[in-house]
Coordinates of C-alpha atoms in Angstrom, one line a residue:
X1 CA 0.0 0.0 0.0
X2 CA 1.5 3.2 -1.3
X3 CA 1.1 6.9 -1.0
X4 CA 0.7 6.8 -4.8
X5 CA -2.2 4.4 -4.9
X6 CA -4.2 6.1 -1.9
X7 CA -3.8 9.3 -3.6
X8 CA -5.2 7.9 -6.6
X9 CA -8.2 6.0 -5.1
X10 CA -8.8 9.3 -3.7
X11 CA -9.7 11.1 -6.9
X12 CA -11.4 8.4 -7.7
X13 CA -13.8 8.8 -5.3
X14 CA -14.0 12.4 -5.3
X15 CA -14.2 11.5 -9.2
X16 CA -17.5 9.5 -8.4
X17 CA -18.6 11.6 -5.1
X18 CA -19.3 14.6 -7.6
X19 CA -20.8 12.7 -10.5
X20 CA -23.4 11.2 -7.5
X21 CA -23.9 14.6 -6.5
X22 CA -25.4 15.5 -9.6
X23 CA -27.7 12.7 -9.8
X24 CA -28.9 14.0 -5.9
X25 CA -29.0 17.6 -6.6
X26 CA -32.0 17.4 -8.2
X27 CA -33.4 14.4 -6.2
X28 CA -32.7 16.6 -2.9
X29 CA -35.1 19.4 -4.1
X30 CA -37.5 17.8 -5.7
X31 CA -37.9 15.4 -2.6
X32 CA -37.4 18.9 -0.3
X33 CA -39.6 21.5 -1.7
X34 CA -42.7 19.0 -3.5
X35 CA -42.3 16.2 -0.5
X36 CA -42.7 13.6 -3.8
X37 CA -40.6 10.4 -3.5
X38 CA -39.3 10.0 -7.3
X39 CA -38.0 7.1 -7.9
X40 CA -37.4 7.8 -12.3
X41 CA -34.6 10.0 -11.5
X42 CA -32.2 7.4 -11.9
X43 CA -33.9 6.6 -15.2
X44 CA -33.0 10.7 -16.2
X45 CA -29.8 9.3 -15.7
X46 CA -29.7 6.5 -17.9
X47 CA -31.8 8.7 -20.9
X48 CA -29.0 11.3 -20.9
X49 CA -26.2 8.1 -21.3
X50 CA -28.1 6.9 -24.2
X51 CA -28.9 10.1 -25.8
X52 CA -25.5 11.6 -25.6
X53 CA -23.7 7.9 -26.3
X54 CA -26.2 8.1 -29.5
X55 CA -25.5 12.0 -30.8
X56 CA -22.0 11.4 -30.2
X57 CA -22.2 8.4 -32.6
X58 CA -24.2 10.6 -35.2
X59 CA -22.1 13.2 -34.8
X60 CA -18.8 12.3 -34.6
X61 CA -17.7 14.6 -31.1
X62 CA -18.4 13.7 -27.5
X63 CA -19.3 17.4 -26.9
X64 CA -21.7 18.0 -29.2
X65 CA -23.1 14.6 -27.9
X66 CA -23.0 15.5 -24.6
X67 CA -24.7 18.7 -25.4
X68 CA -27.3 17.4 -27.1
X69 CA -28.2 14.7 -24.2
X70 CA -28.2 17.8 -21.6
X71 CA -30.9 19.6 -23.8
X72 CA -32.8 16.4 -24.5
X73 CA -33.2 15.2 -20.8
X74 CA -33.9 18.4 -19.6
X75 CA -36.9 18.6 -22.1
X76 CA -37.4 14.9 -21.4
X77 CA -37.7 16.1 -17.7
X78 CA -39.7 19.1 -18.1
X79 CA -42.7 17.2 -20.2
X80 CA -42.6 13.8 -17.4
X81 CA -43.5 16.4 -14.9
X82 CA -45.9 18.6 -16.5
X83 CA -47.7 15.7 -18.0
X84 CA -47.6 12.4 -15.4
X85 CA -45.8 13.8 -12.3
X86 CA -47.9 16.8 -11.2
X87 CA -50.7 14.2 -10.4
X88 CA -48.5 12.5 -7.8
X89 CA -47.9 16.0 -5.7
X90 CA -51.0 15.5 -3.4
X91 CA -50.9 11.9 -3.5
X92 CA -49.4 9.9 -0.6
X93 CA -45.8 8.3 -0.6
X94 CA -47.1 4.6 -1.9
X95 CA -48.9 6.1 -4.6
X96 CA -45.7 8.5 -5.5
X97 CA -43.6 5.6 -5.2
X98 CA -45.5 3.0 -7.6
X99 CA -46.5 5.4 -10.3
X100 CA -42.8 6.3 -10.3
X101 CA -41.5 2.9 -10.3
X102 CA -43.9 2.5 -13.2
X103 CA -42.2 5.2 -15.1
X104 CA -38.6 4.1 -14.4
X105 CA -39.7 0.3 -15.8
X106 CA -41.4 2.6 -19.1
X107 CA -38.7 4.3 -19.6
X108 CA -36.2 1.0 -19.4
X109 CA -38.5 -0.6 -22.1
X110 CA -37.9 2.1 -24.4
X111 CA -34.8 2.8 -24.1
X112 CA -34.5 -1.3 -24.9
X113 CA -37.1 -1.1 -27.8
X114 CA -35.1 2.1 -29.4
X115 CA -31.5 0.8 -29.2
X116 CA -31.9 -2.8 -28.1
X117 CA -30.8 -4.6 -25.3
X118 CA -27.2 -4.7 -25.4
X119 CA -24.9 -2.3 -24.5
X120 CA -23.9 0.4 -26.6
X121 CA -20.8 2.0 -26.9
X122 CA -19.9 5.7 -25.8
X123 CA -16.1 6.3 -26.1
X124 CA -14.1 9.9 -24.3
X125 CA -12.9 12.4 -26.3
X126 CA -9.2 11.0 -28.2
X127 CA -7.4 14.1 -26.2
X128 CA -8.0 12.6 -23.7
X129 CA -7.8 8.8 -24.1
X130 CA -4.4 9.1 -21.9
X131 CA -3.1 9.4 -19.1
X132 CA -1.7 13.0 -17.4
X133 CA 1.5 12.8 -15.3
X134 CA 0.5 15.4 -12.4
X135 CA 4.5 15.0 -11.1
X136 CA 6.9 12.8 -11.5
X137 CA 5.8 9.1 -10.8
X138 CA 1.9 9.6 -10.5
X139 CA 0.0 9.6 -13.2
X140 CA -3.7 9.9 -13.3
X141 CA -6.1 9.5 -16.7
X142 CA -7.2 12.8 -18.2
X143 CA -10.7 12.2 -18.8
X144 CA -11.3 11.5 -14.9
X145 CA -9.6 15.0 -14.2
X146 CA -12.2 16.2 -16.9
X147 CA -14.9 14.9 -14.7
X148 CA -13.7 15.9 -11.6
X149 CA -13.3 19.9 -13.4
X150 CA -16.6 19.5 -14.6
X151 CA -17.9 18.1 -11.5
X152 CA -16.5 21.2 -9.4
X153 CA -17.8 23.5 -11.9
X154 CA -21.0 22.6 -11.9
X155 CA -21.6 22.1 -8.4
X156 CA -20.1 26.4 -7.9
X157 CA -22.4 27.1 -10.7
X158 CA -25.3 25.5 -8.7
X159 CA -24.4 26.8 -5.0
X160 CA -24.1 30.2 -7.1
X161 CA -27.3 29.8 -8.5
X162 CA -29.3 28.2 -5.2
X163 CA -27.7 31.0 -3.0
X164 CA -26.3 34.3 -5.1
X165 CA -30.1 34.7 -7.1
X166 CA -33.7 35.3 -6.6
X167 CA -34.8 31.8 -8.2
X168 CA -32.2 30.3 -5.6
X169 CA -33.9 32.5 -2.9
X170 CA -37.5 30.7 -3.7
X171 CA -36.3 27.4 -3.6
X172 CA -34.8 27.8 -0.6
X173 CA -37.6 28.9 0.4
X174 CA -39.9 26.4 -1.1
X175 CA -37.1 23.3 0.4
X176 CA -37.5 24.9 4.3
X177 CA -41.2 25.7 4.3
X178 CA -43.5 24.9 1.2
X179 CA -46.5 26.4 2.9
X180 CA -45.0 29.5 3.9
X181 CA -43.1 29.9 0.2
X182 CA -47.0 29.5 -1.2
X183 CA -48.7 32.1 1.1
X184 CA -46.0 34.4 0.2
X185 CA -46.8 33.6 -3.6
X186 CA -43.9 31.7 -5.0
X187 CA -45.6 30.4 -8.0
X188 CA -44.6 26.4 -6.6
X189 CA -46.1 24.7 -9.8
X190 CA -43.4 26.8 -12.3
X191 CA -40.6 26.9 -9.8
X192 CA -40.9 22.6 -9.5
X193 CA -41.0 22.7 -12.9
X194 CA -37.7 24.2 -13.6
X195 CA -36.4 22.1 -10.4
X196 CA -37.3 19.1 -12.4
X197 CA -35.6 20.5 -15.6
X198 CA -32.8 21.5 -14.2
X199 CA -32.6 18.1 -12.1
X200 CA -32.7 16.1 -15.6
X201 CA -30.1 17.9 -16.9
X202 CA -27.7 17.0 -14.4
X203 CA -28.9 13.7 -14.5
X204 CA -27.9 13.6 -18.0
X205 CA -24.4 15.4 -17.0
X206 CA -23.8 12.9 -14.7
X207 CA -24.9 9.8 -17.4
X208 CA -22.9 11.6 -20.6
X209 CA -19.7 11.7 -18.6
X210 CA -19.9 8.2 -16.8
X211 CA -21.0 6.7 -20.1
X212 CA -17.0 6.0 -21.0
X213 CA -16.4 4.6 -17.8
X214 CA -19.3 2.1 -17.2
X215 CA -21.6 0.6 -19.5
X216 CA -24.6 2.3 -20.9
X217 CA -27.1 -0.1 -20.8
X218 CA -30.8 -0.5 -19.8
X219 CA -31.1 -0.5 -15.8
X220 CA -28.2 1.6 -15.6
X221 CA -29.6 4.1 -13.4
X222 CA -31.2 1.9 -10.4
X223 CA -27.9 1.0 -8.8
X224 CA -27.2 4.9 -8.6
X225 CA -30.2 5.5 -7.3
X226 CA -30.0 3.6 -4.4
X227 CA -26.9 5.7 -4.1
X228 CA -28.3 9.3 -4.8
X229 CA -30.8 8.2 -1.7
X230 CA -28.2 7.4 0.6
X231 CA -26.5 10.8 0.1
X232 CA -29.5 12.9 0.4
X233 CA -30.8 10.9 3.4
X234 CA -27.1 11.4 5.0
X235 CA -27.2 15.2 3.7
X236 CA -30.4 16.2 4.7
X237 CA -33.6 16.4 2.6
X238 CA -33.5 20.2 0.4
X239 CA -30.3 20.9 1.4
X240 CA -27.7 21.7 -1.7
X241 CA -25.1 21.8 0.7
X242 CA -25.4 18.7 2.5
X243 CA -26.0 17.0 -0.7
X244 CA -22.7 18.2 -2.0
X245 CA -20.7 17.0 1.3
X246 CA -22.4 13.6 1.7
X247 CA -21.7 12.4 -2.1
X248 CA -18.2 13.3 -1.2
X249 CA -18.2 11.2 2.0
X250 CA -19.9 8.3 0.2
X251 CA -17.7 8.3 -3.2
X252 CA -14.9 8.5 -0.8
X253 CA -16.2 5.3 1.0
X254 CA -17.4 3.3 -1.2
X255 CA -14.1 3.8 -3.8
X256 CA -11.6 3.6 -0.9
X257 CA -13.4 0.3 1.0
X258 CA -13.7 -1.1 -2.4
X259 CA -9.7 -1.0 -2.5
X260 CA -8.9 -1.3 0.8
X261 CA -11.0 -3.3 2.9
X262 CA -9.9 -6.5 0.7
X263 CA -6.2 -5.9 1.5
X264 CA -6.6 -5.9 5.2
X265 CA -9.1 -8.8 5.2
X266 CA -6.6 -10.6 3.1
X267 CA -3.5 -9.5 5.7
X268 CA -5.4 -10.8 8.9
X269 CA -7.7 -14.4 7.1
X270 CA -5.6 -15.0 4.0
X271 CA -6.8 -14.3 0.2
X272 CA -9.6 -17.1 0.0
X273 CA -11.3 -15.7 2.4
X274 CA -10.7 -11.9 1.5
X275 CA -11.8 -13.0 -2.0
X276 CA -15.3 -14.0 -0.7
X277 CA -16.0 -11.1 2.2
X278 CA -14.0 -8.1 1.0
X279 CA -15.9 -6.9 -1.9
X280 CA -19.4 -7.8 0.5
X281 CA -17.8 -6.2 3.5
X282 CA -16.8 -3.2 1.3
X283 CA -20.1 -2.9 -0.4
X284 CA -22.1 -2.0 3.1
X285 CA -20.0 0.8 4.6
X286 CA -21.8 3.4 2.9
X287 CA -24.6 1.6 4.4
X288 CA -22.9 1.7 7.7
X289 CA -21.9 4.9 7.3
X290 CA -25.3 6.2 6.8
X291 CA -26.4 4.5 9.9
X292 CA -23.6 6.6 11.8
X293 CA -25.1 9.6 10.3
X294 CA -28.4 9.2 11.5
X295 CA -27.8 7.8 14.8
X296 CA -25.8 11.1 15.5
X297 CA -27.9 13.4 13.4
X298 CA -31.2 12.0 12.5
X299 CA -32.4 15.2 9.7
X300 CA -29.0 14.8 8.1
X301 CA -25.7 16.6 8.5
X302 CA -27.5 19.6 7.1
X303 CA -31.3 19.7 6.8
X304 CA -33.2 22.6 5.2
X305 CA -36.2 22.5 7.1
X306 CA -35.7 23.1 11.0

Protein backbone atom coordinates (compact mmCIF):
# COMPACT_ATOMS: atom_id res chain seq x y z
CA UNK A 1 0.00 0.00 0.00
CA UNK A 2 1.52 3.17 -1.34
CA UNK A 3 1.08 6.92 -0.97
CA UNK A 4 0.68 6.75 -4.80
CA UNK A 5 -2.20 4.41 -4.88
CA UNK A 6 -4.22 6.07 -1.86
CA UNK A 7 -3.80 9.26 -3.57
CA UNK A 8 -5.19 7.93 -6.64
CA UNK A 9 -8.18 5.95 -5.10
CA UNK A 10 -8.85 9.34 -3.71
CA UNK A 11 -9.72 11.08 -6.89
CA UNK A 12 -11.42 8.43 -7.67
CA UNK A 13 -13.79 8.76 -5.27
CA UNK A 14 -14.01 12.44 -5.34
CA UNK A 15 -14.23 11.52 -9.18
CA UNK A 16 -17.49 9.52 -8.43
CA UNK A 17 -18.64 11.60 -5.11
CA UNK A 18 -19.27 14.56 -7.59
CA UNK A 19 -20.78 12.65 -10.52
CA UNK A 20 -23.35 11.16 -7.46
CA UNK A 21 -23.86 14.63 -6.54
CA UNK A 22 -25.38 15.51 -9.58
CA UNK A 23 -27.70 12.72 -9.79
CA UNK A 24 -28.95 14.03 -5.87
CA UNK A 25 -28.97 17.59 -6.56
CA UNK A 26 -32.03 17.39 -8.16
CA UNK A 27 -33.45 14.41 -6.23
CA UNK A 28 -32.70 16.60 -2.90
CA UNK A 29 -35.13 19.44 -4.06
CA UNK A 30 -37.53 17.79 -5.68
CA UNK A 31 -37.91 15.43 -2.57
CA UNK A 32 -37.41 18.89 -0.31
CA UNK A 33 -39.61 21.48 -1.71
CA UNK A 34 -42.67 18.95 -3.47
CA UNK A 35 -42.32 16.16 -0.49
CA UNK A 36 -42.68 13.60 -3.77
CA UNK A 37 -40.59 10.38 -3.48
CA UNK A 38 -39.27 9.97 -7.27
CA UNK A 39 -38.00 7.07 -7.86
CA UNK A 40 -37.40 7.76 -12.30
CA UNK A 41 -34.55 9.95 -11.54
CA UNK A 42 -32.20 7.41 -11.92
CA UNK A 43 -33.94 6.63 -15.23
CA UNK A 44 -32.95 10.70 -16.23
CA UNK A 45 -29.79 9.34 -15.66
CA UNK A 46 -29.65 6.51 -17.86
CA UNK A 47 -31.81 8.66 -20.86
CA UNK A 48 -29.04 11.30 -20.88
CA UNK A 49 -26.19 8.14 -21.25
CA UNK A 50 -28.13 6.90 -24.22
CA UNK A 51 -28.86 10.15 -25.79
CA UNK A 52 -25.54 11.62 -25.61
CA UNK A 53 -23.65 7.86 -26.27
CA UNK A 54 -26.24 8.11 -29.53
CA UNK A 55 -25.55 12.02 -30.82
CA UNK A 56 -21.98 11.37 -30.18
CA UNK A 57 -22.21 8.41 -32.60
CA UNK A 58 -24.22 10.59 -35.24
CA UNK A 59 -22.12 13.15 -34.82
CA UNK A 60 -18.81 12.25 -34.64
CA UNK A 61 -17.69 14.64 -31.10
CA UNK A 62 -18.37 13.67 -27.51
CA UNK A 63 -19.28 17.41 -26.95
CA UNK A 64 -21.73 17.98 -29.25
CA UNK A 65 -23.12 14.65 -27.90
CA UNK A 66 -23.01 15.53 -24.63
CA UNK A 67 -24.69 18.67 -25.42
CA UNK A 68 -27.32 17.36 -27.09
CA UNK A 69 -28.16 14.66 -24.24
CA UNK A 70 -28.25 17.82 -21.64
CA UNK A 71 -30.87 19.58 -23.75
CA UNK A 72 -32.82 16.39 -24.48
CA UNK A 73 -33.17 15.16 -20.78
CA UNK A 74 -33.87 18.40 -19.58
CA UNK A 75 -36.94 18.55 -22.08
CA UNK A 76 -37.39 14.93 -21.37
CA UNK A 77 -37.72 16.08 -17.68
CA UNK A 78 -39.67 19.09 -18.12
CA UNK A 79 -42.73 17.22 -20.20
CA UNK A 80 -42.63 13.77 -17.45
CA UNK A 81 -43.50 16.37 -14.95
CA UNK A 82 -45.85 18.57 -16.52
CA UNK A 83 -47.72 15.67 -18.02
CA UNK A 84 -47.56 12.42 -15.37
CA UNK A 85 -45.83 13.83 -12.28
CA UNK A 86 -47.92 16.84 -11.23
CA UNK A 87 -50.73 14.21 -10.45
CA UNK A 88 -48.52 12.52 -7.84
CA UNK A 89 -47.88 15.98 -5.73
CA UNK A 90 -51.01 15.53 -3.41
CA UNK A 91 -50.90 11.86 -3.53
CA UNK A 92 -49.37 9.93 -0.64
CA UNK A 93 -45.82 8.32 -0.59
CA UNK A 94 -47.13 4.58 -1.91
CA UNK A 95 -48.87 6.07 -4.56
CA UNK A 96 -45.74 8.46 -5.53
CA UNK A 97 -43.56 5.57 -5.19
CA UNK A 98 -45.49 3.03 -7.58
CA UNK A 99 -46.47 5.38 -10.31
CA UNK A 100 -42.77 6.31 -10.35
CA UNK A 101 -41.45 2.86 -10.31
CA UNK A 102 -43.87 2.46 -13.24
CA UNK A 103 -42.17 5.20 -15.09
CA UNK A 104 -38.62 4.11 -14.36
CA UNK A 105 -39.74 0.33 -15.76
CA UNK A 106 -41.41 2.56 -19.07
CA UNK A 107 -38.74 4.27 -19.57
CA UNK A 108 -36.20 1.00 -19.39
CA UNK A 109 -38.48 -0.62 -22.09
CA UNK A 110 -37.92 2.09 -24.38
CA UNK A 111 -34.79 2.79 -24.07
CA UNK A 112 -34.55 -1.28 -24.94
CA UNK A 113 -37.05 -1.15 -27.75
CA UNK A 114 -35.13 2.09 -29.45
CA UNK A 115 -31.50 0.81 -29.18
CA UNK A 116 -31.85 -2.81 -28.08
CA UNK A 117 -30.80 -4.57 -25.27
CA UNK A 118 -27.20 -4.69 -25.38
CA UNK A 119 -24.92 -2.27 -24.45
CA UNK A 120 -23.91 0.35 -26.60
CA UNK A 121 -20.76 1.98 -26.85
CA UNK A 122 -19.88 5.74 -25.77
CA UNK A 123 -16.10 6.33 -26.08
CA UNK A 124 -14.07 9.91 -24.35
CA UNK A 125 -12.91 12.42 -26.27
CA UNK A 126 -9.24 10.98 -28.15
CA UNK A 127 -7.44 14.09 -26.22
CA UNK A 128 -8.04 12.61 -23.66
CA UNK A 129 -7.76 8.84 -24.08
CA UNK A 130 -4.37 9.07 -21.85
CA UNK A 131 -3.07 9.40 -19.14
CA UNK A 132 -1.70 12.96 -17.45
CA UNK A 133 1.46 12.80 -15.33
CA UNK A 134 0.53 15.42 -12.44
CA UNK A 135 4.47 14.98 -11.13
CA UNK A 136 6.86 12.83 -11.52
CA UNK A 137 5.85 9.09 -10.82
CA UNK A 138 1.92 9.65 -10.50
CA UNK A 139 0.03 9.57 -13.17
CA UNK A 140 -3.71 9.86 -13.31
CA UNK A 141 -6.10 9.53 -16.71
CA UNK A 142 -7.15 12.82 -18.16
CA UNK A 143 -10.71 12.17 -18.77
CA UNK A 144 -11.31 11.53 -14.93
CA UNK A 145 -9.60 15.03 -14.15
CA UNK A 146 -12.20 16.22 -16.89
CA UNK A 147 -14.87 14.94 -14.69
CA UNK A 148 -13.68 15.90 -11.62
CA UNK A 149 -13.34 19.88 -13.37
CA UNK A 150 -16.61 19.55 -14.56
CA UNK A 151 -17.86 18.06 -11.53
CA UNK A 152 -16.51 21.16 -9.36
CA UNK A 153 -17.75 23.52 -11.88
CA UNK A 154 -21.02 22.56 -11.85
CA UNK A 155 -21.58 22.06 -8.38
CA UNK A 156 -20.11 26.35 -7.89
CA UNK A 157 -22.45 27.09 -10.69
CA UNK A 158 -25.34 25.50 -8.68
CA UNK A 159 -24.43 26.81 -5.00
CA UNK A 160 -24.10 30.21 -7.13
CA UNK A 161 -27.28 29.85 -8.46
CA UNK A 162 -29.28 28.20 -5.23
CA UNK A 163 -27.66 31.00 -2.96
CA UNK A 164 -26.33 34.25 -5.05
CA UNK A 165 -30.09 34.68 -7.11
CA UNK A 166 -33.73 35.30 -6.56
CA UNK A 167 -34.79 31.78 -8.15
CA UNK A 168 -32.20 30.34 -5.65
CA UNK A 169 -33.89 32.49 -2.87
CA UNK A 170 -37.50 30.65 -3.73
CA UNK A 171 -36.32 27.44 -3.63
CA UNK A 172 -34.84 27.79 -0.64
CA UNK A 173 -37.61 28.85 0.39
CA UNK A 174 -39.87 26.42 -1.13
CA UNK A 175 -37.11 23.35 0.44
CA UNK A 176 -37.52 24.91 4.32
CA UNK A 177 -41.18 25.72 4.33
CA UNK A 178 -43.55 24.91 1.23
CA UNK A 179 -46.47 26.36 2.95
CA UNK A 180 -45.03 29.47 3.87
CA UNK A 181 -43.14 29.89 0.22
CA UNK A 182 -46.96 29.50 -1.15
CA UNK A 183 -48.69 32.13 1.13
CA UNK A 184 -46.00 34.40 0.19
CA UNK A 185 -46.84 33.61 -3.63
CA UNK A 186 -43.92 31.69 -4.99
CA UNK A 187 -45.58 30.39 -7.99
CA UNK A 188 -44.56 26.43 -6.56
CA UNK A 189 -46.12 24.70 -9.79
CA UNK A 190 -43.44 26.84 -12.28
CA UNK A 191 -40.62 26.88 -9.83
CA UNK A 192 -40.94 22.63 -9.48
CA UNK A 193 -41.04 22.68 -12.90
CA UNK A 194 -37.67 24.16 -13.57
CA UNK A 195 -36.37 22.11 -10.42
CA UNK A 196 -37.31 19.05 -12.44
CA UNK A 197 -35.56 20.52 -15.65
CA UNK A 198 -32.79 21.49 -14.24
CA UNK A 199 -32.57 18.14 -12.06
CA UNK A 200 -32.67 16.14 -15.57
CA UNK A 201 -30.06 17.91 -16.91
CA UNK A 202 -27.67 17.00 -14.38
CA UNK A 203 -28.86 13.67 -14.51
CA UNK A 204 -27.91 13.63 -17.97
CA UNK A 205 -24.43 15.43 -17.03
CA UNK A 206 -23.78 12.88 -14.70
CA UNK A 207 -24.89 9.83 -17.44
CA UNK A 208 -22.87 11.59 -20.62
CA UNK A 209 -19.71 11.70 -18.60
CA UNK A 210 -19.87 8.19 -16.82
CA UNK A 211 -20.99 6.67 -20.14
CA UNK A 212 -17.00 6.02 -20.97
CA UNK A 213 -16.44 4.61 -17.82
CA UNK A 214 -19.26 2.07 -17.23
CA UNK A 215 -21.62 0.56 -19.48
CA UNK A 216 -24.63 2.34 -20.95
CA UNK A 217 -27.11 -0.07 -20.81
CA UNK A 218 -30.79 -0.55 -19.80
CA UNK A 219 -31.11 -0.50 -15.79
CA UNK A 220 -28.16 1.65 -15.56
CA UNK A 221 -29.59 4.13 -13.45
CA UNK A 222 -31.16 1.94 -10.44
CA UNK A 223 -27.87 1.00 -8.80
CA UNK A 224 -27.20 4.88 -8.65
CA UNK A 225 -30.19 5.46 -7.35
CA UNK A 226 -30.04 3.64 -4.40
CA UNK A 227 -26.92 5.67 -4.06
CA UNK A 228 -28.31 9.27 -4.83
CA UNK A 229 -30.83 8.19 -1.74
CA UNK A 230 -28.19 7.42 0.62
CA UNK A 231 -26.51 10.83 0.09
CA UNK A 232 -29.49 12.89 0.40
CA UNK A 233 -30.76 10.88 3.37
CA UNK A 234 -27.11 11.43 4.99
CA UNK A 235 -27.22 15.24 3.65
CA UNK A 236 -30.44 16.23 4.67
CA UNK A 237 -33.60 16.36 2.64
CA UNK A 238 -33.47 20.23 0.44
CA UNK A 239 -30.31 20.91 1.43
CA UNK A 240 -27.72 21.69 -1.73
CA UNK A 241 -25.07 21.80 0.69
CA UNK A 242 -25.41 18.65 2.45
CA UNK A 243 -26.03 16.98 -0.69
CA UNK A 244 -22.71 18.18 -2.02
CA UNK A 245 -20.70 17.00 1.34
CA UNK A 246 -22.45 13.63 1.70
CA UNK A 247 -21.67 12.36 -2.12
CA UNK A 248 -18.25 13.27 -1.18
CA UNK A 249 -18.21 11.16 2.01
CA UNK A 250 -19.91 8.25 0.23
CA UNK A 251 -17.73 8.33 -3.18
CA UNK A 252 -14.94 8.46 -0.78
CA UNK A 253 -16.20 5.28 1.04
CA UNK A 254 -17.37 3.26 -1.23
CA UNK A 255 -14.11 3.83 -3.83
CA UNK A 256 -11.58 3.61 -0.94
CA UNK A 257 -13.35 0.33 0.97
CA UNK A 258 -13.72 -1.13 -2.37
CA UNK A 259 -9.73 -1.02 -2.52
CA UNK A 260 -8.90 -1.29 0.78
CA UNK A 261 -10.99 -3.31 2.85
CA UNK A 262 -9.92 -6.47 0.69
CA UNK A 263 -6.25 -5.93 1.47
CA UNK A 264 -6.62 -5.86 5.17
CA UNK A 265 -9.06 -8.78 5.17
CA UNK A 266 -6.55 -10.59 3.10
CA UNK A 267 -3.53 -9.46 5.70
CA UNK A 268 -5.41 -10.81 8.93
CA UNK A 269 -7.69 -14.38 7.14
CA UNK A 270 -5.61 -14.95 3.97
CA UNK A 271 -6.82 -14.33 0.25
CA UNK A 272 -9.59 -17.10 -0.03
CA UNK A 273 -11.33 -15.71 2.40
CA UNK A 274 -10.67 -11.94 1.45
CA UNK A 275 -11.77 -13.02 -2.04
CA UNK A 276 -15.26 -14.01 -0.68
CA UNK A 277 -15.97 -11.11 2.23
CA UNK A 278 -14.01 -8.11 0.99
CA UNK A 279 -15.86 -6.91 -1.95
CA UNK A 280 -19.41 -7.82 0.45
CA UNK A 281 -17.76 -6.21 3.55
CA UNK A 282 -16.84 -3.15 1.29
CA UNK A 283 -20.07 -2.87 -0.44
CA UNK A 284 -22.06 -1.98 3.11
CA UNK A 285 -19.95 0.81 4.57
CA UNK A 286 -21.80 3.41 2.92
CA UNK A 287 -24.62 1.60 4.42
CA UNK A 288 -22.86 1.65 7.66
CA UNK A 289 -21.85 4.93 7.26
CA UNK A 290 -25.32 6.16 6.76
CA UNK A 291 -26.45 4.53 9.90
CA UNK A 292 -23.61 6.57 11.79
CA UNK A 293 -25.07 9.62 10.25
CA UNK A 294 -28.41 9.16 11.53
CA UNK A 295 -27.77 7.78 14.78
CA UNK A 296 -25.84 11.08 15.47
CA UNK A 297 -27.89 13.37 13.42
CA UNK A 298 -31.25 12.02 12.47
CA UNK A 299 -32.37 15.18 9.72
CA UNK A 300 -28.96 14.78 8.13
CA UNK A 301 -25.68 16.64 8.55
CA UNK A 302 -27.53 19.56 7.05
CA UNK A 303 -31.25 19.68 6.76
CA UNK A 304 -33.16 22.57 5.17
CA UNK A 305 -36.21 22.49 7.06
CA UNK A 306 -35.72 23.12 10.99
Amino acid sequence: MTATLILEQALNGLQFGLMLFLLAAGLTLVFGIMDMINLAHGSLYMVGAYLTAAAAQASGSFLAGLAAGIAGTALFGIALEVTILRRLYQRDHLSQVLGTFAILLMCNEAVRMIWGAQPILLNPPAALAGPVELWPGFQYPAYRLLIIAVGLAVAALLYLLVVRTRIGMRVRAGASNREMALAMGSDIRRLFTLVFGVGAALCAVAGGLLGPLVAVQVGMGENILILAFVVIVIGGIGSIRGALVASLLVGLVDTVGRTFVPVALGGLLGPSAASGAGPALASILIYVLMAVVLFWKPQGLFPARG
